Coordinates of N, CA and C in Angstrom, one line a residue:
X1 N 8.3 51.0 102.1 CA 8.6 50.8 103.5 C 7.4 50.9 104.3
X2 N 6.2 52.2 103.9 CA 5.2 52.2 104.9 C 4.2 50.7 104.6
X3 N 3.9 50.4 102.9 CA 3.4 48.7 103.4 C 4.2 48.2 104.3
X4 N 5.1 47.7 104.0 CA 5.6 47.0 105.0 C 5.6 47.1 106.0
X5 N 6.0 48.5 106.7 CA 5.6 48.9 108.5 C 4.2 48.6 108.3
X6 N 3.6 48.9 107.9 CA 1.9 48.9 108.3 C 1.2 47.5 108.2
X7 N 2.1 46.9 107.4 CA 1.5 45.8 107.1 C 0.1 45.3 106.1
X8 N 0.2 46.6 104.8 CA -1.0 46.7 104.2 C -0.7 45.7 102.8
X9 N 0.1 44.7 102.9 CA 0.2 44.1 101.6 C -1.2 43.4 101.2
X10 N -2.0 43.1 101.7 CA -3.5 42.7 101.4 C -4.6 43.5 101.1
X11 N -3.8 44.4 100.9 CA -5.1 46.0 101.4 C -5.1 46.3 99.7
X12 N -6.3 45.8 99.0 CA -6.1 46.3 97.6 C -6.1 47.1 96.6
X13 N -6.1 48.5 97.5 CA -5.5 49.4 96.9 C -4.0 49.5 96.8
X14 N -3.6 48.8 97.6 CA -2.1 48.8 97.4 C -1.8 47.6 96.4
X15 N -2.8 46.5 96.0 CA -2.3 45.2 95.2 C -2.4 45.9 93.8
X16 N -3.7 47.3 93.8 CA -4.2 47.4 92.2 C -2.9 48.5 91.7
X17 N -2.5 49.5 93.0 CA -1.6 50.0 92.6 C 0.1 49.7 92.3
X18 N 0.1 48.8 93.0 CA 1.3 47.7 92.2 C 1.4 47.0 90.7
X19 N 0.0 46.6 90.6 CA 0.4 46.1 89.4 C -0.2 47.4 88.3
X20 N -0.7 48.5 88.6 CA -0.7 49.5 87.6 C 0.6 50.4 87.4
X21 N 1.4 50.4 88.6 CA 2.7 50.7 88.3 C 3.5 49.9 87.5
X22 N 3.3 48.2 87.4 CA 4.1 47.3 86.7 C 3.7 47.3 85.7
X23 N 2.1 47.9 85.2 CA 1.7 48.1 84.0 C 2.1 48.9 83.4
X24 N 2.3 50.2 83.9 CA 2.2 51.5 83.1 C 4.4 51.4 83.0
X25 N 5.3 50.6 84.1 CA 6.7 50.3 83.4 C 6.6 49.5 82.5
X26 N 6.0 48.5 82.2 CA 5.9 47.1 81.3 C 5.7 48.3 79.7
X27 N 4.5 48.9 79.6 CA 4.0 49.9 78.3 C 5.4 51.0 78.1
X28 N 5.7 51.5 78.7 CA 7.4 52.0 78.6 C 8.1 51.0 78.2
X29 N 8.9 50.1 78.7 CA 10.2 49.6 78.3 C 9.8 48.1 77.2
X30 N 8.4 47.6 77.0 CA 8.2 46.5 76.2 C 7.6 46.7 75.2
X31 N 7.0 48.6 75.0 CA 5.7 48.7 73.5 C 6.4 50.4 73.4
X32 N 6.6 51.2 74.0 CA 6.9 52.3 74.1 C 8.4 52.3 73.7
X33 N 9.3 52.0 73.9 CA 10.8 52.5 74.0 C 11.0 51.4 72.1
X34 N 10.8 49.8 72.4 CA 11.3 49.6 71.1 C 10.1 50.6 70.0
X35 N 9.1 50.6 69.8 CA 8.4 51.7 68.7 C 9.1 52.6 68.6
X36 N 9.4 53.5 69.3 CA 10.1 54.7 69.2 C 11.7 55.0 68.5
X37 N 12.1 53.6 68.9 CA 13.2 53.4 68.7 C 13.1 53.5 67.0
X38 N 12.1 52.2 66.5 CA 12.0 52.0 65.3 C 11.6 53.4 64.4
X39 N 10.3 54.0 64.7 CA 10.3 55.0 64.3 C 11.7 55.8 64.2
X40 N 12.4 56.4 65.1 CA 13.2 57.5 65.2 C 14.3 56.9 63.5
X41 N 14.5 55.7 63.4 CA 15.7 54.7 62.5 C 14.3 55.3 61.5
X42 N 13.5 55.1 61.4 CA 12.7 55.1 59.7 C 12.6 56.7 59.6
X43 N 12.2 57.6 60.8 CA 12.5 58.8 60.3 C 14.0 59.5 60.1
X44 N 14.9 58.9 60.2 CA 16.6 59.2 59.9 C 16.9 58.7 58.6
X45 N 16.0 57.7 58.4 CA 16.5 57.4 56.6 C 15.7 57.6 55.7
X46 N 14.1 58.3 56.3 CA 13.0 58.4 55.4 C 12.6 59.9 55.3
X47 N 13.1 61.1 56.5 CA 12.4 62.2 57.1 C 10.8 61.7 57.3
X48 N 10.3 62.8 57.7 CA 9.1 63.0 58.0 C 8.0 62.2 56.5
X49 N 8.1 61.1 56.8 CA 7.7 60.5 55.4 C 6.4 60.0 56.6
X50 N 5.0 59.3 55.6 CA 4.0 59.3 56.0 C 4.3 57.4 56.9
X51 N 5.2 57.2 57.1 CA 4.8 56.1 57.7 C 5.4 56.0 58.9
X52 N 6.2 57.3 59.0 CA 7.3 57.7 60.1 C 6.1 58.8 60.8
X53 N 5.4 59.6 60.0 CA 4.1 60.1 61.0 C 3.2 59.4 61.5
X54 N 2.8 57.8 60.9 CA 2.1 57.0 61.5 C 2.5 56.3 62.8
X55 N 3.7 56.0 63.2 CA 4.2 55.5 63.7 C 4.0 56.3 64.6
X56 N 4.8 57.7 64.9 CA 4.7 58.5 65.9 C 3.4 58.9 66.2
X57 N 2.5 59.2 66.0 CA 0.4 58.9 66.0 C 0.3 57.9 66.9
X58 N 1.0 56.6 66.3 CA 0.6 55.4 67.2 C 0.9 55.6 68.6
X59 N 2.3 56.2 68.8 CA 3.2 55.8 69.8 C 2.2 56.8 71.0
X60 N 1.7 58.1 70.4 CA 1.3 59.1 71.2 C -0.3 58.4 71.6
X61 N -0.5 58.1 70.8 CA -2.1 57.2 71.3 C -1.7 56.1 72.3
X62 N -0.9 55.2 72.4 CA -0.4 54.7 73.3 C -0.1 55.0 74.7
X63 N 1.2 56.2 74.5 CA 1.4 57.4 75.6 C -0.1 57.4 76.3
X64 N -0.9 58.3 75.6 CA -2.0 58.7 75.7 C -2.4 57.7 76.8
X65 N -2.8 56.4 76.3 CA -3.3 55.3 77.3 C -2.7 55.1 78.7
X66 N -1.2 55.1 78.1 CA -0.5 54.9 79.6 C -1.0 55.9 80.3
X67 N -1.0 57.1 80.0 CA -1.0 58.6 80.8 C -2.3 58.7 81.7
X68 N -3.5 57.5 80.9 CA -4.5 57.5 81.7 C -4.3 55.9 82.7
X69 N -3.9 55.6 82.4 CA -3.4 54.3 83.7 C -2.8 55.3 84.7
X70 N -1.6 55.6 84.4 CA -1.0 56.5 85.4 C -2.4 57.3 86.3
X71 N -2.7 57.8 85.8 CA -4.1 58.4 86.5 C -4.9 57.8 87.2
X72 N -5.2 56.7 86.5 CA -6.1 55.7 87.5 C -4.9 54.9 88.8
X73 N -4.1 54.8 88.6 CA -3.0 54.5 89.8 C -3.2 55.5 90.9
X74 N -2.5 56.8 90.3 CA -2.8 58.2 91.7 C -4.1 57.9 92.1
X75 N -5.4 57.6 91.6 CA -6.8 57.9 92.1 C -6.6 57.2 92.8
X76 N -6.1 55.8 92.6 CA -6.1 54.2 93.3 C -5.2 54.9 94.7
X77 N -4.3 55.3 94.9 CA -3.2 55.5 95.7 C -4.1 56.8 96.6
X78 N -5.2 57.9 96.1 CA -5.4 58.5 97.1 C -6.8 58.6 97.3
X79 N -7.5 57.9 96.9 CA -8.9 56.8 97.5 C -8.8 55.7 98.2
X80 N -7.7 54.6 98.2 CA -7.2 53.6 99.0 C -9.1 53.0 99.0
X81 N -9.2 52.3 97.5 CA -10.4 51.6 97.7 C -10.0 50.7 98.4
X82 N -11.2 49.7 98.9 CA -11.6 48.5 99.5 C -11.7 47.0 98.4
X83 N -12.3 46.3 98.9 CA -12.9 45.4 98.6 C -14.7 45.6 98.6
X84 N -14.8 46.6 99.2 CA -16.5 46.8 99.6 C -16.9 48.0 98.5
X85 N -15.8 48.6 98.2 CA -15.8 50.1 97.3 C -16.0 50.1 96.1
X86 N -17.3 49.8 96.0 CA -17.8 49.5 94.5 C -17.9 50.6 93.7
X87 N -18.2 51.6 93.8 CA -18.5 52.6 93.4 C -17.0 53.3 92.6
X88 N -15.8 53.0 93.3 CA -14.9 53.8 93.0 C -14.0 52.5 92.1
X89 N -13.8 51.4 92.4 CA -13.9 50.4 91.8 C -14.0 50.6 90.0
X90 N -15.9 50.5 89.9 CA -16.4 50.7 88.5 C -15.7 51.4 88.1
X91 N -15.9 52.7 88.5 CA -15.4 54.2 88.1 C -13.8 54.0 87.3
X92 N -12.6 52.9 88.0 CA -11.9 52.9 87.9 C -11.3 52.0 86.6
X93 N -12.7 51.3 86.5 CA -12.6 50.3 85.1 C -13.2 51.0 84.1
X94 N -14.2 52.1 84.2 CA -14.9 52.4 83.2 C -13.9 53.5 82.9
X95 N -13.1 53.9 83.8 CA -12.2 55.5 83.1 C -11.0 54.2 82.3
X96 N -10.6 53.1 82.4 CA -9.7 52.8 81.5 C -10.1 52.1 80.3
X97 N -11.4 51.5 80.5 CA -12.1 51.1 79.3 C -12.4 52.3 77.8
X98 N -12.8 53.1 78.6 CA -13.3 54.4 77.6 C -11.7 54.9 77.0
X99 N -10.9 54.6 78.0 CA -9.4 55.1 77.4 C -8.8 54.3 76.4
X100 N -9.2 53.0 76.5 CA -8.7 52.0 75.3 C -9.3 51.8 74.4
X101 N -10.5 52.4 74.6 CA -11.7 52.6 73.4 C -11.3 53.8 72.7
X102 N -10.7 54.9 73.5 CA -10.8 56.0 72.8 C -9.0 55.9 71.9
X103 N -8.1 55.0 72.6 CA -6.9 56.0 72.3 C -6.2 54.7 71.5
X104 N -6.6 53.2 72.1 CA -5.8 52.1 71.3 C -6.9 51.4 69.9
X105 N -8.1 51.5 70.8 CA -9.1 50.7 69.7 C -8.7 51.5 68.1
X106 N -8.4 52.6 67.9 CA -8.5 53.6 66.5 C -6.8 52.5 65.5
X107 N -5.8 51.9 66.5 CA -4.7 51.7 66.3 C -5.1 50.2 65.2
X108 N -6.2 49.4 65.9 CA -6.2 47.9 65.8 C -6.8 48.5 63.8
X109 N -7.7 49.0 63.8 CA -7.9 49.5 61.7 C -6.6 50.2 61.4
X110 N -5.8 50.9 61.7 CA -4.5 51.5 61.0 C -3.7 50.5 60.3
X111 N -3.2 51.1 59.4 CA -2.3 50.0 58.7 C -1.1 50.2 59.6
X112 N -0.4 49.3 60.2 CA 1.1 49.9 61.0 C 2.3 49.9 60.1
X113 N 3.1 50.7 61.1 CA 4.0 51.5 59.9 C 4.8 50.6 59.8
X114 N 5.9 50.9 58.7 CA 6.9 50.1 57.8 C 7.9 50.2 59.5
X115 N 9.3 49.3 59.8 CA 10.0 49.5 60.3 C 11.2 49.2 59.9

């Protein structure tokens, strides 16, 4: 409601934090909820078998990623960069690059688990 009274739909802190919120629901209900799902079915008919621990590894490296989007959204939301705001900008691509380096790149060599 305050974009809209204010009239800040152009204002791109508000464009980046829209679509990091549609990011960080999209990694919930399209990569997070079915995984989990699958795991929880392989660990009920497998227990804690090693491919039912891989899976849940994955899901939390995942998490992990979202949890740093989410982060980079609040930053987005209470720096209200610009278009001139270079500095906070980079900062904001280099904290999610390092995060997909650190938490999904390890996923792409894993063998993924049975479902």
């Amino acid at each position: 409601v305050m974009v809209y009274l204010a009239g800040w739909w152009t204002e791109l802190w508000v464009i980046l934090g829209l679509i990091g919120f549609a990011a960080t629901a999209g990694t919930g209900a399209a990569i997070l909820t079915p995984r989990s799902e699958k795991v929880m079915a392989l660990a009920d008919r497998e227990g804690p078998s090693p491919e039912a621990v891989r899976g849940a590894r994955e899901i939390l490296s995942i998490a992990q990623f979202d949890m740093v989007m989410l982060a980079v959204v609040i930053a987005d939301m209470v720096l209200k960069p610009g278009f001139d705001n270079y500095v906070t900008l980079i900062s904001m691509v280099v904290v999610l690059v390092a995060a997909a380096a650190d938490f999904l790149m390890p996923l792409r060599t894993a063998q993924p688990a049975r479902a």
